[in-house]
Amino acid sequence: MDEGSRSSSPDAPPQDLWLSILDSVSSSRSIPAKNVLVLGQPSTGKSTLVSALLQKPAVDSNNDEPRVDFALGYDWADIRDEGEEDILTRLSVYTVPSSAPSYTALVSHFLSPLSALTHTAVVIVLDWTRPWTFLEELHTWLTWIERWVQADGAHELQVLREEHRERWQAHLQHYSEPSIEPLPTTSSAFQGTILPLGPGTFTHNVAGVPIIVVCTKADLIDDNSDLVGVGASGMGGIVKGKGDEWEERTDGVMQILRTVCLKYGAALFYTTPGPTTLNILRQYTLHVLFVPPAPAPDGALDGVAAPARNPFPFLHKPNTLDRDRIVVPAGWDSWGKIAVLRDGFDAKAWGEAWEYDLSSESGASGRSEGGARKQYAVLVPDQGLKPTPLPQFNNPTPEQAFLAKNYDENTRRADRDPRGMFRSPVDTSAPPTAGLVGPLGSTSFSLPTVERALAEMEGGSTGTTLGVGMGFSKRAGAPTSPIIGSAPSPTGQTQHEVLQNFFKSLLNTKDRGAGPSSSAVSPGATAGKAPPTGPRTSGGGGGQADVGSGADDG
């Protein structure tokens, strides 16, 4: 074959031919994915809303098992058409359990504004059992949404925000109340005259995010039970009945919420646990997720793949009279309609107060007198449960400091001396107590008791022992023992001295060393002493005569 024949041969087919064919088919039949971001504080009814959006069984609130709350909840479901044949979209719902920065920081990792902005709607959940928190939570969540769409400030994201804002502004300008007639196509819907937005409408929400403010548990607004605490009634302690004052307050709350929602191009819904209001909310959420792009100036649509009509039309009319099922779609409301609800409400003043809260640093903390949140707190005072205050901290005085402070006073006053309780009181006028021997006082000495104790120890006659030890002779008419009694001795010594001399004589080693010979003296010397044994006599001369005759006989 020559070179010409080889050059005219067809090119070899690419190796990924079948892969490219499959990709083209799958892209033509791809299912659009939409996202719903649910924001709300704990126990506001977010799980009930998520179950209604996905048409899944609600979580049993009567279950005693503890609920597991995730840092960022996620669930999804395929949304089909009325005939349940074709899947129109795959709906993913992300739930943020709290406004704490540790939770909100996770959203950007799963829903990046650059990729998810055009396919995401935001639902802010408020709880009618805690109406005093409405403006504070709205301020928190709306401020966070504005920061979320800013992201890193990339130029590509800035262009996307502008396009998305134009899209949502066109939706607000072309809103019309639903009718029983068939909906026209998207191209004919935008052929009417475009009216400018009213005052106070869509002044914020730089990225045009579809926002739906949902006030849950609206069936408790008129609850007038006598319970105390959160959930006792719709307005806590300020509810006194269902008269004019009560209706005026609830209407005032709704007017304030509508004024704030108007500034962000947001919708306002009241829901109850019943399926009716939740189903209406689900229809509207799907409706705003498929809002078509903004029309070009010449009437043509931006984007080739834009659908001819919204596959989820919203046919429910606005409702501002039934206070438990309020429906205010985005694009329908205005300052004039808000003022019609109840006379005396100044929507412009409340709008300026909200702006003051956003721009003032003092308003950021809720302490600004001219801010909307401060004025709202006067209308709806906080009736939530307050934590029990802790008792005052008791800082005790150190023990040594306390004793040093009271030392002088305790030493000056004897009755303040703590050692006094351990001392036995001594009564000098009382007679001596038998059986007490010790240094507690002179009256405690009982000499007969001492004599008896010594006799028991030595096993002999007390009188004989004492008489021999002390060298006294027993004469007729003499006392039985020279130390018995309390009278002083013939030598003039006191009882103390006599007793002391007696014990000293017992310890005298010189007298003990003399032995029996020291006591065996001449008959003349021993003539006046009592015999070592024999009965004690109390007679006079007879005793001495017996002693003498006994000595002669020996």
Coordinates of C-alpha atoms in Angstrom, one line a residue:
M1 CA 0.0 0.0 0.0
D2 CA 1.3 3.5 -0.8
E3 CA 1.2 6.4 1.5
G4 CA -1.9 7.9 -0.2
S5 CA -3.9 4.8 0.6
R6 CA -2.8 4.8 4.2
S7 CA -3.6 8.5 4.6
S8 CA -7.1 8.1 3.3
S9 CA -8.0 5.4 5.8
P10 CA -10.4 6.4 8.6
D11 CA -9.0 7.3 12.0
A12 CA -9.0 4.6 14.8
P13 CA -11.9 4.9 17.2
P14 CA -11.1 6.3 20.6
Q15 CA -10.7 3.8 23.4
D16 CA -13.3 5.5 25.6
L17 CA -16.0 5.5 23.0
W18 CA -18.5 3.5 25.1
L19 CA -17.7 5.5 28.2
S20 CA -18.4 8.8 26.4
I21 CA -21.8 7.4 25.1
L22 CA -22.8 6.3 28.6
D23 CA -21.8 9.7 30.0
S24 CA -23.9 11.5 27.4
V25 CA -27.0 9.3 28.1
S26 CA -26.6 9.7 31.9
S27 CA -26.2 13.4 31.7
S28 CA -29.4 13.7 29.6
R29 CA -31.3 11.7 32.2
S30 CA -29.6 13.0 35.3
I31 CA -31.6 13.7 38.4
P32 CA -31.2 17.3 39.7
A33 CA -30.0 17.5 43.3
K34 CA -31.4 20.1 45.6
N35 CA -30.5 21.0 49.2
V36 CA -32.4 22.4 52.2
L37 CA -30.4 23.8 55.1
V38 CA -32.5 23.8 58.3
L39 CA -31.2 26.2 61.0
G40 CA -32.6 26.3 64.6
Q41 CA -31.9 26.1 68.2
P42 CA -32.4 22.9 70.2
S43 CA -36.0 21.6 70.8
T44 CA -37.6 24.0 68.2
G45 CA -39.2 21.2 66.1
K46 CA -36.6 20.8 63.4
S47 CA -36.9 17.0 63.3
T48 CA -40.7 17.3 62.6
L49 CA -40.0 19.6 59.7
V50 CA -37.3 17.4 58.2
S51 CA -39.7 14.4 58.4
A52 CA -42.4 16.4 56.6
L53 CA -40.0 17.6 53.9
L54 CA -38.8 14.1 53.1
Q55 CA -42.2 12.5 53.8
K56 CA -40.7 10.1 56.3
P57 CA -42.2 8.9 59.6
A58 CA -41.7 11.5 62.3
V59 CA -39.6 10.7 65.3
D60 CA -41.7 9.4 68.2
S61 CA -41.6 12.2 70.9
N62 CA -43.0 9.8 73.5
N63 CA -40.0 7.5 73.3
D64 CA -38.1 7.5 76.5
E65 CA -34.8 6.6 74.8
P66 CA -32.3 9.6 74.6
R67 CA -32.1 11.2 71.2
V68 CA -28.8 11.3 69.4
D69 CA -28.1 14.8 68.1
F70 CA -25.4 15.1 65.5
A71 CA -23.1 18.0 64.9
L72 CA -24.6 18.2 61.4
G73 CA -27.6 16.1 60.6
Y74 CA -28.2 14.7 57.1
D75 CA -31.0 12.9 55.4
W76 CA -32.3 12.6 51.8
A77 CA -35.2 11.3 49.7
D78 CA -36.2 11.0 46.1
I79 CA -39.1 13.4 45.2
R80 CA -41.4 11.9 42.5
D81 CA -44.2 13.3 40.4
E82 CA -47.8 13.0 41.2
G83 CA -48.1 9.6 39.5
E84 CA -45.1 8.3 41.5
E85 CA -43.4 7.3 38.2
D86 CA -40.5 9.6 37.5
I87 CA -38.0 11.0 40.0
L88 CA -38.0 14.8 39.7
T89 CA -35.3 15.6 42.2
R90 CA -33.2 14.2 44.9
L91 CA -33.7 16.3 48.0
S92 CA -30.9 16.4 50.7
V93 CA -31.7 18.0 54.1
Y94 CA -28.9 19.3 56.3
T95 CA -29.7 20.2 59.9
V96 CA -27.7 22.5 62.1
P97 CA -28.6 21.7 65.8
S98 CA -27.4 25.0 67.3
S99 CA -26.0 28.4 66.5
A100 CA -22.7 27.6 68.3
P101 CA -19.7 28.3 66.1
S102 CA -18.5 24.7 66.4
Y103 CA -21.7 23.5 64.6
T104 CA -22.0 26.3 62.0
A105 CA -18.4 26.0 60.9
L106 CA -19.1 22.5 59.5
V107 CA -21.7 23.7 56.9
S108 CA -19.1 25.1 54.5
H109 CA -17.4 21.7 54.3
F110 CA -20.5 20.0 53.1
L111 CA -22.3 22.9 51.4
S112 CA -19.8 25.1 49.6
P113 CA -21.5 28.3 48.4
L114 CA -19.7 28.1 45.1
S115 CA -21.3 24.8 44.2
A116 CA -24.4 24.7 46.3
L117 CA -25.7 28.3 46.2
T118 CA -28.0 27.9 43.2
H119 CA -29.5 24.6 44.5
T120 CA -30.0 25.4 48.2
A121 CA -32.9 26.9 50.2
V122 CA -32.5 27.9 53.9
V123 CA -35.2 27.2 56.6
I124 CA -35.0 29.1 59.9
V125 CA -37.0 27.5 62.6
L126 CA -38.5 29.5 65.5
D127 CA -40.5 28.1 68.5
W128 CA -43.8 29.7 69.5
T129 CA -43.3 28.4 73.1
R130 CA -40.4 30.8 73.4
P131 CA -41.5 33.9 71.4
W132 CA -39.2 36.2 73.3
T133 CA -36.3 34.6 71.4
F134 CA -37.6 35.4 67.9
L135 CA -35.7 38.5 67.0
E136 CA -32.5 37.4 68.8
E137 CA -32.4 34.1 66.8
L138 CA -33.4 35.8 63.6
H139 CA -30.5 38.2 64.0
T140 CA -28.1 35.3 64.7
W141 CA -29.1 33.2 61.7
L142 CA -29.5 35.9 59.1
T143 CA -26.1 37.4 60.0
W144 CA -24.6 33.9 59.7
I145 CA -26.2 33.4 56.2
E146 CA -24.6 36.7 55.0
R147 CA -21.2 35.5 56.2
W148 CA -21.7 32.0 54.7
V149 CA -22.3 33.2 51.2
Q150 CA -19.3 35.5 51.3
A151 CA -17.0 32.5 51.9
D152 CA -13.4 33.3 50.8
G153 CA -14.5 36.3 48.6
A154 CA -13.4 34.7 45.3
H155 CA -14.3 36.6 42.2
E156 CA -16.1 33.6 40.7
L157 CA -18.3 33.4 43.8
Q158 CA -19.0 37.2 43.6
V159 CA -20.3 36.8 40.0
L160 CA -22.4 33.8 41.1
R161 CA -23.9 35.9 44.0
E162 CA -24.9 38.7 41.7
E163 CA -26.6 36.3 39.2
H164 CA -28.4 34.5 42.0
R165 CA -29.6 37.8 43.5
E166 CA -31.0 38.9 40.1
R167 CA -32.8 35.6 39.8
W168 CA -34.5 35.9 43.2
Q169 CA -35.3 39.6 42.6
A170 CA -37.0 38.6 39.4
H171 CA -39.0 36.0 41.3
L172 CA -40.1 38.7 43.8
Q173 CA -41.1 41.2 41.1
H174 CA -43.1 38.6 39.1
Y175 CA -45.0 37.1 42.0
S176 CA -48.7 36.7 41.5
E177 CA -51.3 35.1 43.6
P178 CA -52.2 31.6 42.4
S179 CA -55.5 31.1 40.5
I180 CA -57.5 28.1 39.3
E181 CA -56.5 28.7 35.7
P182 CA -53.6 26.7 34.3
L183 CA -50.2 28.2 34.9
P184 CA -48.7 29.9 31.8
T185 CA -45.2 29.0 30.6
T186 CA -42.2 30.6 32.1
S187 CA -41.6 32.7 29.0
S188 CA -45.1 34.2 29.0
A189 CA -45.0 34.7 32.8
F190 CA -42.2 37.2 32.5
Q191 CA -43.8 39.2 29.7
G192 CA -45.8 41.4 32.0
T193 CA -44.8 44.8 33.3
I194 CA -42.0 44.6 35.9
L195 CA -42.8 46.6 39.0
P196 CA -40.1 48.0 41.2
L197 CA -39.7 46.6 44.6
G198 CA -41.5 48.5 47.4
P199 CA -39.8 50.3 50.3
G200 CA -38.0 48.0 52.8
T201 CA -38.1 45.1 50.4
F202 CA -35.1 42.9 49.6
T203 CA -32.6 45.4 51.0
H204 CA -30.4 42.6 52.4
N205 CA -29.6 39.0 51.3
V206 CA -26.7 39.8 49.0
A207 CA -26.8 36.4 47.4
G208 CA -30.5 36.1 46.9
V209 CA -30.8 32.9 49.0
P210 CA -34.3 31.6 49.3
I211 CA -35.1 31.9 53.0
I212 CA -38.2 30.6 54.7
V213 CA -38.9 31.6 58.4
V214 CA -41.0 28.9 60.0
C215 CA -42.6 29.4 63.4
T216 CA -43.4 26.0 64.8
K217 CA -45.9 24.9 67.5
A218 CA -48.3 27.6 66.4
D219 CA -51.2 25.5 68.0
L220 CA -49.8 26.7 71.4
I221 CA -50.4 30.4 70.7
D222 CA -53.8 30.3 72.3
D223 CA -52.9 27.8 74.9
N224 CA -54.0 29.4 78.2
S225 CA -53.2 26.6 80.7
D226 CA -52.1 27.3 84.2
L227 CA -48.7 25.6 83.8
V228 CA -45.6 27.5 84.8
G229 CA -42.5 27.7 82.7
V230 CA -41.6 27.2 79.1
G231 CA -44.4 25.9 77.1
A232 CA -47.1 26.8 79.6
S233 CA -48.6 29.2 77.0
G234 CA -47.8 30.8 73.8
M235 CA -46.5 34.0 75.4
G236 CA -45.3 32.7 78.7
G237 CA -46.3 34.8 81.7
I238 CA -47.7 37.8 79.8
V239 CA -50.7 35.8 78.6
K240 CA -53.8 36.6 80.7
G241 CA -56.5 35.5 78.4
K242 CA -57.6 35.6 74.8
G243 CA -58.9 39.1 74.7
D244 CA -57.9 42.2 72.9
E245 CA -54.6 42.6 74.7
W246 CA -53.5 39.0 73.8
E247 CA -54.5 39.3 70.2
E248 CA -52.7 42.7 69.9
R249 CA -49.5 41.2 71.2
T250 CA -49.6 38.2 68.8
D251 CA -50.4 40.4 65.9
G252 CA -47.6 42.7 66.8
V253 CA -45.2 39.8 66.8
M254 CA -46.3 38.7 63.4
Q255 CA -46.0 42.3 62.0
I256 CA -42.4 42.5 63.3
L257 CA -41.5 39.2 61.8
R258 CA -43.0 40.1 58.4
T259 CA -41.1 43.4 58.4
V260 CA -37.8 41.6 59.0
C261 CA -38.6 38.9 56.4
L262 CA -39.5 41.6 53.8
K263 CA -36.0 43.1 54.1
Y264 CA -34.4 39.7 53.2
G265 CA -37.0 38.6 50.6
A266 CA -38.0 35.8 52.9
A267 CA -41.2 33.9 53.4
L268 CA -43.0 33.4 56.7
F269 CA -44.9 30.3 57.7
Y270 CA -46.7 29.1 60.9
T271 CA -46.9 25.4 61.3
T272 CA -48.5 22.9 63.7
P273 CA -47.9 19.2 64.2
G274 CA -50.8 18.5 61.9
P275 CA -50.0 17.4 58.4
T276 CA -51.9 20.3 56.7
T277 CA -49.5 23.1 57.5
L278 CA -46.5 20.9 57.1
N279 CA -47.6 19.8 53.6
I280 CA -48.1 23.4 52.5
L281 CA -44.5 24.2 53.7
R282 CA -43.1 21.3 51.8
Q283 CA -44.9 22.4 48.5
Y284 CA -43.5 25.9 48.9
T285 CA -39.9 24.7 49.7
L286 CA -39.8 22.6 46.5
H287 CA -41.3 25.5 44.6
V288 CA -38.5 28.0 45.6
L289 CA -35.8 25.4 44.8
F290 CA -36.9 25.4 41.1
V291 CA -37.3 29.1 40.5
P292 CA -36.2 29.7 36.9
P293 CA -33.3 32.1 36.1
A294 CA -33.9 35.7 35.6
P295 CA -35.1 36.7 32.0
A296 CA -32.7 38.5 29.7
P297 CA -33.5 42.1 28.9
D298 CA -34.9 41.1 25.5
G299 CA -37.3 38.5 27.0
A300 CA -35.2 35.5 26.4
L301 CA -34.1 33.2 29.3
D302 CA -30.6 33.0 30.6
G303 CA -29.4 29.5 30.3
V304 CA -30.2 26.9 27.7
A305 CA -31.2 24.1 30.2
A306 CA -33.8 26.2 32.0
P307 CA -37.1 24.4 32.3
A308 CA -40.2 25.8 30.6
R309 CA -42.1 25.9 33.8
N310 CA -41.6 25.2 37.5
P311 CA -42.3 21.5 38.1
F312 CA -43.5 22.3 41.6
P313 CA -46.1 25.0 41.4
F314 CA -47.4 26.6 44.6
L315 CA -51.1 27.0 44.5
H316 CA -51.9 28.0 48.1
K317 CA -53.0 31.6 48.6
P318 CA -51.5 33.8 51.3
N319 CA -53.1 33.7 54.7
T320 CA -52.6 36.3 57.4
L321 CA -55.8 35.9 59.4
D322 CA -55.6 32.4 60.8
R323 CA -52.9 32.9 63.5
D324 CA -52.0 29.2 63.7
R325 CA -51.5 28.7 59.9
I326 CA -49.9 31.9 58.6
V327 CA -48.7 31.8 54.9
V328 CA -46.8 34.8 53.6
P329 CA -44.9 33.8 50.4
A330 CA -41.9 35.8 49.3
G331 CA -42.9 38.6 46.9
W332 CA -46.4 39.1 48.2
D333 CA -45.9 41.2 51.3
S334 CA -45.4 45.0 51.6
W335 CA -45.4 47.7 54.3
G336 CA -49.0 48.6 53.4
K337 CA -50.2 45.0 53.9
I338 CA -48.4 44.8 57.2
A339 CA -49.9 48.0 58.5
V340 CA -53.5 46.8 57.5
L341 CA -53.3 43.9 60.0
R342 CA -53.5 46.3 63.0
D343 CA -53.4 50.1 63.3
G344 CA -50.6 51.8 65.0
F345 CA -47.7 49.7 63.7
D346 CA -44.9 51.6 62.1
A347 CA -43.0 49.2 59.7
K348 CA -40.6 51.9 58.7
A349 CA -39.5 52.6 62.3
W350 CA -39.0 48.9 63.0
G351 CA -37.0 48.5 59.8
E352 CA -34.7 51.4 60.9
A353 CA -34.4 49.8 64.3
W354 CA -33.3 46.6 62.7
E355 CA -30.7 48.5 60.6
Y356 CA -29.5 50.1 63.8
D357 CA -28.9 46.7 65.4
L358 CA -26.9 45.5 62.4
S359 CA -24.7 48.6 62.2
S360 CA -24.2 49.4 65.9
E361 CA -21.6 47.5 67.9
S362 CA -23.7 48.1 71.0
G363 CA -26.7 46.7 69.1
A364 CA -24.8 43.5 68.4
S365 CA -25.0 42.6 72.0
G366 CA -28.6 43.5 72.3
R367 CA -28.1 46.5 74.7
S368 CA -28.9 49.3 72.3
E369 CA -31.8 51.4 73.4
G370 CA -32.7 52.2 69.8
G371 CA -32.4 48.6 68.5
A372 CA -35.2 46.4 67.4
R373 CA -34.3 43.7 69.8
K374 CA -34.4 46.0 72.8
Q375 CA -37.8 47.3 71.8
Y376 CA -39.0 43.7 71.1
A377 CA -38.0 42.6 74.6
V378 CA -40.3 45.3 76.0
L379 CA -43.2 43.9 74.0
V380 CA -42.4 40.3 74.7
P381 CA -40.5 40.0 78.0
D382 CA -38.4 36.9 78.7
Q383 CA -40.5 34.3 80.6
G384 CA -38.0 31.4 80.2
L385 CA -36.7 29.4 83.1
K386 CA -33.8 31.0 84.8
P387 CA -31.0 28.9 86.3
T388 CA -31.1 28.8 90.1
P389 CA -28.6 31.3 91.5
L390 CA -25.7 29.8 93.4
P391 CA -25.4 30.6 97.1
Q392 CA -23.0 33.3 98.1
F393 CA -19.5 31.9 98.4
N394 CA -18.5 31.5 102.0
N395 CA -14.8 32.1 102.6
P396 CA -14.0 30.9 106.1
T397 CA -11.4 32.6 108.3
P398 CA -8.3 30.5 108.7
E399 CA -8.1 28.8 112.1
Q400 CA -4.9 30.4 113.2
A401 CA -6.2 33.9 112.3
F402 CA -9.4 33.3 114.2
L403 CA -7.5 32.1 117.3
A404 CA -5.1 35.0 117.2
K405 CA -8.0 37.4 116.9
N406 CA -9.7 36.1 120.0
Y407 CA -6.6 35.2 122.0
D408 CA -6.5 38.3 124.1
E409 CA -10.1 38.2 125.1
N410 CA -9.9 34.5 126.0
T411 CA -6.9 35.1 128.2
R412 CA -8.5 38.1 130.0
R413 CA -11.7 36.2 130.9
A414 CA -11.4 33.0 132.8
D415 CA -14.8 31.8 131.7
R416 CA -13.8 32.1 128.1
D417 CA -10.8 29.7 128.6
P418 CA -11.7 26.5 126.7
R419 CA -9.5 24.5 129.1
G420 CA -11.9 25.2 132.0
M421 CA -14.3 22.6 130.9
F422 CA -11.8 19.9 131.6
R423 CA -11.1 21.0 135.2
S424 CA -13.1 19.8 138.2
P425 CA -14.4 22.6 140.4
V426 CA -12.7 22.6 143.9
D427 CA -15.0 23.6 146.8
T428 CA -12.8 24.5 149.8
S429 CA -15.7 24.6 152.2
A430 CA -16.7 21.0 151.5
P431 CA -15.4 18.2 153.8
P432 CA -12.5 16.0 152.5
T433 CA -13.6 13.3 150.0
A434 CA -12.6 9.8 151.1
G435 CA -10.5 7.9 148.7
L436 CA -8.9 10.8 146.9
V437 CA -5.2 11.2 147.3
G438 CA -3.4 13.7 145.0
P439 CA -2.2 17.2 144.5
L440 CA -5.6 18.7 143.7
G441 CA -5.7 20.4 147.1
S442 CA -4.8 20.2 150.8
T443 CA -8.3 19.0 151.7
S444 CA -8.0 16.0 149.5
F445 CA -5.6 14.3 151.9
S446 CA -7.4 11.8 154.0
L447 CA -4.9 10.4 156.5
P448 CA -7.0 7.5 157.7
T449 CA -7.3 6.4 154.1
V450 CA -3.5 6.6 153.7
E451 CA -3.0 4.7 156.9
R452 CA -5.4 1.9 155.7
A453 CA -3.7 1.7 152.3
L454 CA -0.3 1.3 153.9
A455 CA -1.5 -1.4 156.2
E456 CA -2.9 -3.3 153.3
M457 CA 0.5 -3.1 151.5
E458 CA 2.6 -4.1 154.4
G459 CA 0.1 -6.6 155.9
G460 CA 0.5 -5.5 159.4
S461 CA -1.2 -3.3 162.0
T462 CA -1.3 0.3 160.9
G463 CA -0.8 1.6 164.4
T464 CA 2.0 -0.8 165.2
T465 CA 3.8 -0.1 161.9
L466 CA 3.6 3.6 162.1
G467 CA 4.5 3.5 165.8
V468 CA 7.6 1.4 165.2
G469 CA 8.6 3.3 162.0
M470 CA 8.4 6.6 163.6
G471 CA 9.7 5.6 167.0
F472 CA 6.8 6.6 169.1
S473 CA 6.1 4.6 172.3
K474 CA 2.6 3.6 173.1
R475 CA 1.5 4.8 176.5
A476 CA -1.7 4.7 178.3
G477 CA -4.1 7.4 177.2
A478 CA -2.1 8.1 174.0
P479 CA -3.8 8.1 170.7
T480 CA -3.7 5.0 168.6
S481 CA -1.4 6.6 166.0
P482 CA 0.3 9.9 166.2
I483 CA -0.7 10.8 162.7
I484 CA -4.4 10.0 162.9
G485 CA -6.7 13.0 162.9
S486 CA -6.3 16.5 161.6
A487 CA -4.8 18.1 164.8
P488 CA -1.1 19.0 164.6
S489 CA 1.4 16.8 166.2
P490 CA 3.0 17.5 169.6
T491 CA 6.1 18.7 167.9
G492 CA 4.1 21.4 166.1
Q493 CA 4.4 19.7 162.6
T494 CA 1.5 19.7 160.2
Q495 CA 0.1 16.6 158.6
H496 CA 2.1 17.3 155.4
E497 CA 5.3 17.5 157.3
V498 CA 4.5 14.3 159.4
L499 CA 3.7 12.3 156.3
Q500 CA 6.7 13.6 154.4
N501 CA 9.0 12.7 157.3
F502 CA 7.5 9.3 157.5
F503 CA 8.2 8.4 153.8
K504 CA 11.7 9.8 154.2
S505 CA 12.3 7.5 157.1
L506 CA 11.2 4.6 154.9
L507 CA 13.8 5.5 152.3
N508 CA 16.6 6.1 154.7
T509 CA 19.2 3.5 153.9
K510 CA 21.1 4.1 157.0
D511 CA 18.3 3.0 159.3
R512 CA 17.6 0.0 157.1
G513 CA 21.2 -1.1 157.2
A514 CA 21.3 -1.2 161.0
G515 CA 19.2 -4.4 161.0
P516 CA 17.4 -5.8 164.0
S517 CA 20.2 -4.8 166.3
S518 CA 19.2 -1.1 166.0
S519 CA 15.9 -1.9 167.5
A520 CA 17.2 -4.2 170.2
V521 CA 18.4 -1.6 172.7
S522 CA 18.9 -2.0 176.4
P523 CA 15.9 -2.8 178.6
G524 CA 16.0 0.6 179.9
A525 CA 15.7 2.1 176.6
T526 CA 12.9 0.0 175.5
A527 CA 10.9 0.2 178.6
G528 CA 8.5 2.7 177.1
K529 CA 7.9 1.0 173.7
A530 CA 5.0 -1.1 172.7
P531 CA 5.6 -4.8 172.1
P532 CA 5.9 -5.9 168.5
T533 CA 2.9 -8.2 168.8
G534 CA -0.1 -8.5 171.0
P535 CA -3.3 -6.6 171.4
R536 CA -3.5 -2.8 171.3
T537 CA -4.5 -1.4 174.7
S538 CA -5.9 1.9 175.5
G539 CA -5.4 1.7 179.3
G540 CA -3.0 3.9 181.3
G541 CA -0.5 2.4 183.7
G542 CA -1.5 -1.2 183.3
G543 CA 0.0 -1.4 179.9
Q544 CA 3.4 -0.1 180.9
A545 CA 3.5 -2.5 183.9
D546 CA 3.0 -5.4 181.5
V547 CA 5.8 -4.3 179.3
G548 CA 8.2 -4.0 182.1
S549 CA 7.4 -7.4 183.6
G550 CA 7.7 -9.0 180.2
A551 CA 11.2 -7.7 179.8
D552 CA 12.2 -9.0 183.2
D553 CA 10.9 -12.5 182.4
G554 CA 12.8 -12.6 179.1

